[in-house]
PDB file of C-alpha atoms in Angstrom:
ATOM      1  CA  GLN H   1       3.060 -37.749  36.658  1.00  0.00           C
ATOM      2  CA  ALA H   2       4.351 -39.537  33.346  1.00  0.00           C
ATOM      3  CA  PHE H   3       1.197 -37.902  31.835  1.00  0.00           C
ATOM      4  CA  PHE H   4       2.008 -34.768  33.170  1.00  0.00           C
ATOM      5  CA  CYS H   5       5.863 -35.338  32.408  1.00  0.00           C
ATOM      6  CA  LEU H   6       4.180 -36.243  28.602  1.00  0.00           C
ATOM      7  CA  LEU H   7       2.643 -32.752  28.278  1.00  0.00           C
ATOM      8  CA  LEU H   8       5.939 -31.161  29.129  1.00  0.00           C
ATOM      9  CA  CYS H   9       8.061 -32.845  26.941  1.00  0.00           C
ATOM     10  CA  VAL H  10       5.959 -32.098  23.945  1.00  0.00           C
ATOM     11  CA  PRO H  11       6.652 -29.075  22.023  1.00  0.00           C
ATOM     12  CA  TRP H  12       4.648 -25.956  21.580  1.00  0.00           C
ATOM     13  CA  GLY H  13       5.291 -25.489  18.075  1.00  0.00           C
ATOM     14  CA  SER H  14       3.953 -29.344  17.520  1.00  0.00           C
ATOM     15  CA  SER H  15      -0.176 -28.459  17.427  1.00  0.00           C
ATOM     16  CA  CYS H  16      -2.144 -28.143  14.924  1.00  0.00           C
ATOM     17  CA  PRO H  17      -5.055 -25.999  14.489  1.00  0.00           C
ATOM     18  CA  PRO H  18      -8.535 -28.447  14.332  1.00  0.00           C
ATOM     19  CA  SER H  19      -9.300 -26.646  10.795  1.00  0.00           C
ATOM     20  CA  CYS H  20      -6.273 -27.722   9.356  1.00  0.00           C
ATOM     21  CA  GLN H  21      -4.055 -30.873   9.130  1.00  0.00           C
ATOM     22  CA  CYS H  22      -0.723 -31.307   9.500  1.00  0.00           C
ATOM     23  CA  THR H  23       2.001 -33.902   8.522  1.00  0.00           C
ATOM     24  CA  GLU H  24       5.745 -34.336   7.516  1.00  0.00           C
ATOM     25  CA  ARG H  25       7.068 -33.823   4.110  1.00  0.00           C
ATOM     26  CA  ALA H  26      10.754 -34.802   3.868  1.00  0.00           C
ATOM     27  CA  GLY H  27      11.141 -34.389   7.505  1.00  0.00           C
ATOM     28  CA  ALA H  28       9.956 -30.616   7.519  1.00  0.00           C
ATOM     29  CA  LYS H  29       6.174 -29.746   9.175  1.00  0.00           C
ATOM     30  CA  ALA H  30       3.449 -29.031   6.298  1.00  0.00           C
ATOM     31  CA  VAL H  31       0.175 -27.426   7.578  1.00  0.00           C
ATOM     32  CA  LEU H  32      -2.801 -27.839   5.027  1.00  0.00           C
ATOM     33  CA  CYS H  33      -5.642 -25.607   5.724  1.00  0.00           C
ATOM     34  CA  SER H  34      -6.897 -25.643   2.102  1.00  0.00           C
ATOM     35  CA  SER H  35     -10.514 -25.531   1.183  1.00  0.00           C
ATOM     36  CA  ARG H  36     -11.864 -25.243   5.131  1.00  0.00           C
ATOM     37  CA  HIS H  37     -13.612 -21.845   4.984  1.00  0.00           C
ATOM     38  CA  LEU H  38     -11.005 -19.651   7.266  1.00  0.00           C
ATOM     39  CA  GLU H  39     -11.932 -16.157   7.002  1.00  0.00           C
ATOM     40  CA  GLU H  40      -8.590 -15.057   8.840  1.00  0.00           C
ATOM     41  CA  ILE H  41      -5.108 -16.590   8.919  1.00  0.00           C
ATOM     42  CA  PRO H  42      -5.282 -19.198  12.235  1.00  0.00           C
ATOM     43  CA  LYS H  43      -3.775 -18.264  15.423  1.00  0.00           C
ATOM     44  CA  ASP H  44      -2.288 -21.976  16.644  1.00  0.00           C
ATOM     45  CA  ILE H  45      -0.666 -22.654  13.421  1.00  0.00           C
ATOM     46  CA  PRO H  46       2.714 -24.486  14.806  1.00  0.00           C
ATOM     47  CA  ARG H  47       5.836 -22.569  15.791  1.00  0.00           C
ATOM     48  CA  ASP H  48       7.687 -24.876  13.310  1.00  0.00           C
ATOM     49  CA  ALA H  49       5.655 -24.983  10.437  1.00  0.00           C
ATOM     50  CA  VAL H  50       8.163 -24.699   6.659  1.00  0.00           C
ATOM     51  CA  PHE H  51       4.931 -25.569   4.201  1.00  0.00           C
ATOM     52  CA  LEU H  52       1.563 -23.629   5.021  1.00  0.00           C
ATOM     53  CA  LYS H  53      -1.485 -23.618   3.007  1.00  0.00           C
ATOM     54  CA  LEU H  54      -4.048 -21.514   3.459  1.00  0.00           C
ATOM     55  CA  ASP H  55      -5.421 -21.422  -0.710  1.00  0.00           C
ATOM     56  CA  ALA H  56      -8.992 -21.866  -1.863  1.00  0.00           C
ATOM     57  CA  ASN H  57     -10.409 -19.894   1.294  1.00  0.00           C
ATOM     58  CA  SER H  58     -12.710 -17.120   2.292  1.00  0.00           C
ATOM     59  CA  ILE H  59      -9.903 -14.829   3.846  1.00  0.00           C
ATOM     60  CA  THR H  60     -10.208 -11.049   3.125  1.00  0.00           C
ATOM     61  CA  ARG H  61      -7.159  -9.540   4.864  1.00  0.00           C
ATOM     62  CA  ILE H  62      -3.276 -10.375   5.735  1.00  0.00           C
ATOM     63  CA  PRO H  63      -2.960  -8.289   8.730  1.00  0.00           C
ATOM     64  CA  SER H  64       0.533  -6.553  10.546  1.00  0.00           C
ATOM     65  CA  ASN H  65       2.362  -9.590  12.014  1.00  0.00           C
ATOM     66  CA  ALA H  66      -0.022 -12.290  10.511  1.00  0.00           C
ATOM     67  CA  PHE H  67       3.309 -14.982  10.311  1.00  0.00           C
ATOM     68  CA  ARG H  68       5.496 -13.579  12.636  1.00  0.00           C
ATOM     69  CA  HIS H  69       5.946 -16.529  15.160  1.00  0.00           C
ATOM     70  CA  LEU H  70       6.941 -18.631  11.772  1.00  0.00           C
ATOM     71  CA  SER H  71      10.651 -18.185  11.567  1.00  0.00           C
ATOM     72  CA  ARG H  72      11.012 -21.266   9.632  1.00  0.00           C
ATOM     73  CA  LEU H  73       8.203 -20.844   7.016  1.00  0.00           C
ATOM     74  CA  GLU H  74       9.481 -21.163   3.695  1.00  0.00           C
ATOM     75  CA  GLU H  75       6.381 -21.647   1.562  1.00  0.00           C
ATOM     76  CA  LEU H  76       3.182 -20.271   2.027  1.00  0.00           C
ATOM     77  CA  ASP H  77       0.289 -20.304  -0.125  1.00  0.00           C
ATOM     78  CA  LEU H  78      -2.260 -17.524  -0.024  1.00  0.00           C
ATOM     79  CA  SER H  79      -4.136 -18.322  -3.329  1.00  0.00           C
ATOM     80  CA  ARG H  80      -7.727 -17.797  -4.366  1.00  0.00           C
ATOM     81  CA  ASN H  81      -9.197 -16.326  -1.280  1.00  0.00           C
ATOM     82  CA  ALA H  82     -10.892 -13.273  -1.295  1.00  0.00           C
ATOM     83  CA  ILE H  83      -8.178 -11.194   0.046  1.00  0.00           C
ATOM     84  CA  GLU H  84      -8.593  -7.485  -0.248  1.00  0.00           C
ATOM     85  CA  LYS H  85      -6.192  -5.922   2.093  1.00  0.00           C
ATOM     86  CA  ILE H  86      -2.619  -6.470   2.814  1.00  0.00           C
ATOM     87  CA  ASP H  87      -0.598  -4.545   5.403  1.00  0.00           C
ATOM     88  CA  ARG H  88       2.929  -2.714   5.145  1.00  0.00           C
ATOM     89  CA  ALA H  89       3.951  -5.726   8.195  1.00  0.00           C
ATOM     90  CA  ALA H  90       1.927  -8.506   6.650  1.00  0.00           C
ATOM     91  CA  PHE H  91       5.107 -10.258   6.121  1.00  0.00           C
ATOM     92  CA  LYS H  92       7.244  -9.451   9.253  1.00  0.00           C
ATOM     93  CA  GLY H  93       9.547 -11.873  10.764  1.00  0.00           C
ATOM     94  CA  VAL H  94       9.762 -14.225   8.038  1.00  0.00           C
ATOM     95  CA  ALA H  95      10.807 -12.440   5.219  1.00  0.00           C
ATOM     96  CA  ALA H  96      14.468 -13.636   5.142  1.00  0.00           C
ATOM     97  CA  GLY H  97      13.712 -17.001   4.819  1.00  0.00           C
ATOM     98  CA  LEU H  98      10.596 -17.510   2.761  1.00  0.00           C
ATOM     99  CA  ARG H  99      11.160 -19.062  -0.689  1.00  0.00           C
ATOM    100  CA  THR H 100       7.699 -18.866  -2.658  1.00  0.00           C
ATOM    101  CA  LEU H 101       4.473 -16.944  -1.683  1.00  0.00           C
ATOM    102  CA  ASP H 102       1.496 -17.554  -3.753  1.00  0.00           C
ATOM    103  CA  LEU H 103      -1.228 -14.236  -4.271  1.00  0.00           C
ATOM    104  CA  SER H 104      -2.518 -15.106  -6.902  1.00  0.00           C
ATOM    105  CA  SER H 105      -6.539 -14.765  -7.627  1.00  0.00           C
ATOM    106  CA  ASN H 106      -7.789 -12.702  -5.208  1.00  0.00           C
ATOM    107  CA  ARG H 107      -9.016  -9.822  -4.760  1.00  0.00           C
ATOM    108  CA  ILE H 108      -5.814  -7.581  -4.672  1.00  0.00           C
ATOM    109  CA  ARG H 109      -5.785  -4.121  -5.839  1.00  0.00           C
ATOM    110  CA  SER H 110      -3.382  -2.389  -4.869  1.00  0.00           C
ATOM    111  CA  ILE H 111      -0.617  -3.486  -2.139  1.00  0.00           C
ATOM    112  CA  PRO H 112       1.685  -1.905  -0.144  1.00  0.00           C
ATOM    113  CA  LYS H 113       5.418  -1.660  -1.778  1.00  0.00           C
ATOM    114  CA  GLU H 114       6.885  -2.110   2.158  1.00  0.00           C
ATOM    115  CA  ALA H 115       5.015  -5.617   2.170  1.00  0.00           C
ATOM    116  CA  LEU H 116       6.785  -7.218  -0.505  1.00  0.00           C
ATOM    117  CA  LEU H 117      10.249  -4.851  -1.133  1.00  0.00           C
ATOM    118  CA  ALA H 118      11.333  -7.115   1.741  1.00  0.00           C
ATOM    119  CA  LEU H 119      11.161 -10.366   0.562  1.00  0.00           C
ATOM    120  CA  ASN H 120      13.391 -12.523  -1.059  1.00  0.00           C
ATOM    121  CA  ALA H 121      10.660 -14.839  -1.811  1.00  0.00           C
ATOM    122  CA  LYS H 122       9.179 -15.531  -5.379  1.00  0.00           C
ATOM    123  CA  LEU H 123       6.254 -14.117  -5.704  1.00  0.00           C
ATOM    124  CA  ARG H 124       2.917 -15.020  -7.266  1.00  0.00           C
ATOM    125  CA  LEU H 125       0.392 -12.177  -8.315  1.00  0.00           C
ATOM    126  CA  ALA H 126      -1.805 -12.875 -11.081  1.00  0.00           C
ATOM    127  CA  ASN H 127      -5.339 -13.134 -11.365  1.00  0.00           C
ATOM    128  CA  ASN H 128      -5.559  -9.865  -9.187  1.00  0.00           C
ATOM    129  CA  PRO H 129      -7.890  -6.692  -9.970  1.00  0.00           C
ATOM    130  CA  TRP H 130      -4.872  -4.814  -9.955  1.00  0.00           C
ATOM    131  CA  HIS H 131      -5.032  -0.548 -10.182  1.00  0.00           C
ATOM    132  CA  CYS H 132      -1.499  -0.006 -12.435  1.00  0.00           C
ATOM    133  CA  GLU H 133      -0.031   2.796 -10.264  1.00  0.00           C
ATOM    134  CA  CYS H 134       3.387   4.023  -9.078  1.00  0.00           C
ATOM    135  CA  ALA H 135       3.851   0.745  -6.265  1.00  0.00           C
ATOM    136  CA  LEU H 136       2.925  -2.106  -8.268  1.00  0.00           C
ATOM    137  CA  GLN H 137       5.070  -0.993 -11.042  1.00  0.00           C
ATOM    138  CA  GLU H 138       8.118  -0.938  -8.226  1.00  0.00           C
ATOM    139  CA  VAL H 139       7.137  -4.271  -7.375  1.00  0.00           C
ATOM    140  CA  LEU H 140       7.483  -5.664 -10.158  1.00  0.00           C
ATOM    141  CA  TRP H 141      10.859  -3.974 -11.670  1.00  0.00           C
ATOM    142  CA  GLU H 142      12.503  -4.980  -7.498  1.00  0.00           C
ATOM    143  CA  ALA H 143      10.880  -7.860  -6.767  1.00  0.00           C
ATOM    144  CA  ARG H 144      11.417 -11.279  -7.339  1.00  0.00           C
ATOM    145  CA  LEU H 145       8.101 -12.286  -9.640  1.00  0.00           C
ATOM    146  CA  ASP H 146       7.519 -15.762 -10.893  1.00  0.00           C
ATOM    147  CA  PRO H 147       8.370 -15.593 -14.455  1.00  0.00           C
ATOM    148  CA  ASP H 148       5.695 -18.191 -15.432  1.00  0.00           C
ATOM    149  CA  SER H 149       3.045 -15.648 -14.071  1.00  0.00           C
ATOM    150  CA  VAL H 150       4.407 -12.044 -14.663  1.00  0.00           C
ATOM    151  CA  GLN H 151       2.040 -11.987 -17.724  1.00  0.00           C
ATOM    152  CA  ASP H 152      -1.189 -12.447 -15.792  1.00  0.00           C
ATOM    153  CA  ILE H 153      -0.371  -9.352 -13.769  1.00  0.00           C
ATOM    154  CA  THR H 154      -3.329  -7.459 -15.650  1.00  0.00           C
ATOM    155  CA  CYS H 155      -4.289  -3.888 -15.212  1.00  0.00           C
ATOM    156  CA  HIS H 156      -8.048  -3.848 -14.201  1.00  0.00           C
ATOM    157  CA  THR H 157      -7.878  -0.143 -13.706  1.00  0.00           C
ATOM    158  CA  ALA H 158      -5.857   2.200 -14.521  1.00  0.00           C
ATOM    159  CA  PRO H 159      -4.879   6.543 -14.891  1.00  0.00           C
ATOM    160  CA  ARG H 160      -5.787   5.861 -18.815  1.00  0.00           C
ATOM    161  CA  GLU H 161      -8.422   4.232 -20.050  1.00  0.00           C
ATOM    162  CA  GLU H 162      -6.359   2.316 -22.692  1.00  0.00           C
ATOM    163  CA  TYR H 163      -3.882   0.724 -20.368  1.00  0.00           C
ATOM    164  CA  VAL H 164      -7.106  -1.141 -19.206  1.00  0.00           C
ATOM    165  CA  GLY H 165      -6.995  -4.886 -19.236  1.00  0.00           C
ATOM    166  CA  LYS H 166      -3.368  -5.547 -20.707  1.00  0.00           C
ATOM    167  CA  PRO H 167      -0.540  -7.067 -19.128  1.00  0.00           C
ATOM    168  CA  LEU H 168       1.386  -4.700 -16.444  1.00  0.00           C
ATOM    169  CA  LEU H 169       4.469  -5.581 -18.619  1.00  0.00           C
ATOM    170  CA  GLN H 170       3.454  -4.929 -22.018  1.00  0.00           C
ATOM    171  CA  VAL H 171       2.352  -1.312 -20.803  1.00  0.00           C
ATOM    172  CA  LEU H 172       5.413  -0.959 -19.089  1.00  0.00           C
ATOM    173  CA  ASP H 173       7.122  -2.214 -21.964  1.00  0.00           C
ATOM    174  CA  ALA H 174       5.523   0.641 -23.940  1.00  0.00           C
ATOM    175  CA  GLY H 175       7.067   2.972 -22.355  1.00  0.00           C
ATOM    176  CA  VAL H 176       4.781   4.165 -19.744  1.00  0.00           C
ATOM    177  CA  ASN H 177       6.203   5.310 -16.413  1.00  0.00           C
ATOM    178  CA  PHE H 178       3.385   5.304 -13.368  1.00  0.00           C
ATOM    179  CA  CYS H 179       5.662   6.672 -11.275  1.00  0.00           C
ATOM    180  CA  SER H 180       6.760   9.926 -13.310  1.00  0.00           C
ATOM    181  CA  VAL H 181       3.020  10.434 -14.308  1.00  0.00           C
ATOM    182  CA  ARG H 182       2.790  10.413 -10.284  1.00  0.00           C
ATOM    183  CA  GLN H 183       5.240  12.956 -10.343  1.00  0.00           C
ATOM    184  CA  ARG H 184       4.216  15.032 -12.879  1.00  0.00           C
ATOM    185  CA  THR H 185       0.742  15.109 -10.932  1.00  0.00           C
ATOM    186  CA  THR H 186       2.692  16.124  -7.893  1.00  0.00           C
ATOM    187  CA  ASP H 187       4.503  18.757  -9.469  1.00  0.00           C
ATOM    188  CA  VAL H 188       1.499  20.378 -10.910  1.00  0.00           C
ATOM    189  CA  ALA H 189      -0.602  20.256  -7.477  1.00  0.00           C
ATOM    190  CA  MET H 190       2.241  22.130  -6.068  1.00  0.00           C
ATOM    191  CA  LEU H 191       2.442  24.623  -9.021  1.00  0.00           C
ATOM    192  CA  VAL H 192      -1.450  25.779  -8.762  1.00  0.00           C
ATOM    193  CA  ALA H 193      -1.058  26.328  -5.321  1.00  0.00           C
ATOM    194  CA  MET H 194       1.966  28.261  -4.712  1.00  0.00           C
ATOM    195  CA  PHE H 195      -0.238  30.023  -7.841  1.00  0.00           C
ATOM    196  CA  GLY H 196      -3.130  30.848  -5.457  1.00  0.00           C
ATOM    197  CA  TRP H 197      -0.308  31.954  -3.045  1.00  0.00           C
ATOM    198  CA  PHE H 198       1.220  34.374  -5.097  1.00  0.00           C
ATOM    199  CA  ALA H 199      -2.297  35.316  -6.563  1.00  0.00           C
ATOM    200  CA  MET H 200      -3.879  36.126  -2.793  1.00  0.00           C
ATOM    201  CA  VAL H 201      -0.988  37.895  -1.841  1.00  0.00           C
ATOM    202  CA  ILE H 202      -1.421  40.185  -4.843  1.00  0.00           C
ATOM    203  CA  VAL H 203      -4.554  40.817  -4.647  1.00  0.00           C
ATOM    204  CA  TYR H 204      -3.799  41.836  -0.639  1.00  0.00           C
ATOM    205  CA  VAL H 205      -0.850  44.033  -1.608  1.00  0.00           C
ATOM    206  CA  ILE H 206      -3.333  45.865  -3.792  1.00  0.00           C
ATOM    207  CA  CYS H 207      -6.025  46.113  -1.797  1.00  0.00           C
ATOM    208  CA  TYR H 208      -3.646  47.522   1.065  1.00  0.00           C
ATOM    209  CA  VAL H 209      -2.540  50.231  -1.447  1.00  0.00           C
ATOM    210  CA  ARG H 210      -5.530  51.309  -2.717  1.00  0.00           C
ATOM    211  CA  HIS H 211      -7.286  51.488   0.938  1.00  0.00           C
ATOM    212  CA  ASN H 212      -4.078  53.395   1.814  1.00  0.00           C
ATOM    213  CA  ARG H 213      -4.947  56.025  -0.928  1.00  0.00           C
ATOM    214  CA  GLU H 214      -8.648  56.308   0.218  1.00  0.00           C
ATOM    215  CA  ASP H 215      -7.405  57.239   3.303  1.00  0.00           C
ATOM    216  CA  ALA H 216      -5.150  59.723   1.872  1.00  0.00           C
ATOM    217  CA  CYS H 217      -7.222  61.647  -0.229  1.00  0.00           C
ATOM    218  CA  LYS H 218      -9.561  61.504   2.947  1.00  0.00           C
ATOM    219  CA  HIS H 219      -7.210  63.304   4.889  1.00  0.00           C
ATOM    220  CA  ALA H 220      -6.039  65.610   2.128  1.00  0.00           C
ATOM    221  CA  ASP H 221     -10.186  66.590   1.880  1.00  0.00           C
ATOM    222  CA  TYR H 222     -10.360  67.096   5.754  1.00  0.00           C
ATOM    223  CA  LEU H 223      -7.443  69.420   5.356  1.00  0.00           C
ATOM    224  CA  LYS H 224      -8.367  71.251   2.913  1.00  0.00           C
ATOM    225  CA  SER H 225     -11.987  71.881   4.493  1.00  0.00           C
ATOM    226  CA  LEU H 226     -10.565  73.369   7.379  1.00  0.00           C
ATOM    227  CA  PRO H 227     -10.878  77.104   8.343  1.00  0.00           C
ATOM    228  CA  SER H 228      -7.107  78.822   7.276  1.00  0.00           C
ATOM    229  CA  THR H 229      -5.758  80.363  10.740  1.00  0.00           C
ATOM    230  CA  GLN H 230      -3.408  82.903   8.985  1.00  0.00           C
ATOM    231  CA  GLY H 231      -4.574  86.783   8.856  1.00  0.00           C
ATOM    232  CA  PRO H 232      -3.695  89.125   6.824  1.00  0.00           C
ATOM    233  CA  ALA H 233      -0.068  89.909   6.682  1.00  0.00           C
ATOM    234  CA  GLY H 234      -0.031  93.500   8.565  1.00  0.00           C
TER     235      GLY H 234
END
């Protein structure tokens, strides 16, 4: 009975994943899962975790609601993984309390802006193969980026070759606006589509008029070919 009582008295959040080490840091729980060859985020991270280190693993994706049960989480380190995809709701549930989020040194080319702009955390996004585009520009202007790592957000690919290899901040400071480029591309596409529809209507009208004219000519020729029914005047 004492054993079962002890089990009931232990809070569910106090368990620790077998691949991690759980310690106390200044009265707050720290979950250390660094360099453990993890390929995904552990499912059994304690609910009372405040510091979570998942760096130097082989994690490739951050799925939706991956940390939703960690309402007390303040620091999250996902650096030096192989992350390529981050879902829009990846950090849902921790957006309000998270203070730092490290996504540096991964394989991230693009990221939904909704995943980051809802955060109040200081972000580290350096050393990823970024594709410079409007969404990344909006993150740079609106999110709370770590000022020490901003210069290391470099364009691995970009709409124009001259931007490749340059820090995104430097490109934007030169007056480039990736969002306006996207808008111009959309406007051109709409104009081309409208022109195409207009051309189809014109062709249809021309064909319709020509067809009616041919029918009218055939009908007139037919009427001329009919014998006259009027006799000589009596």
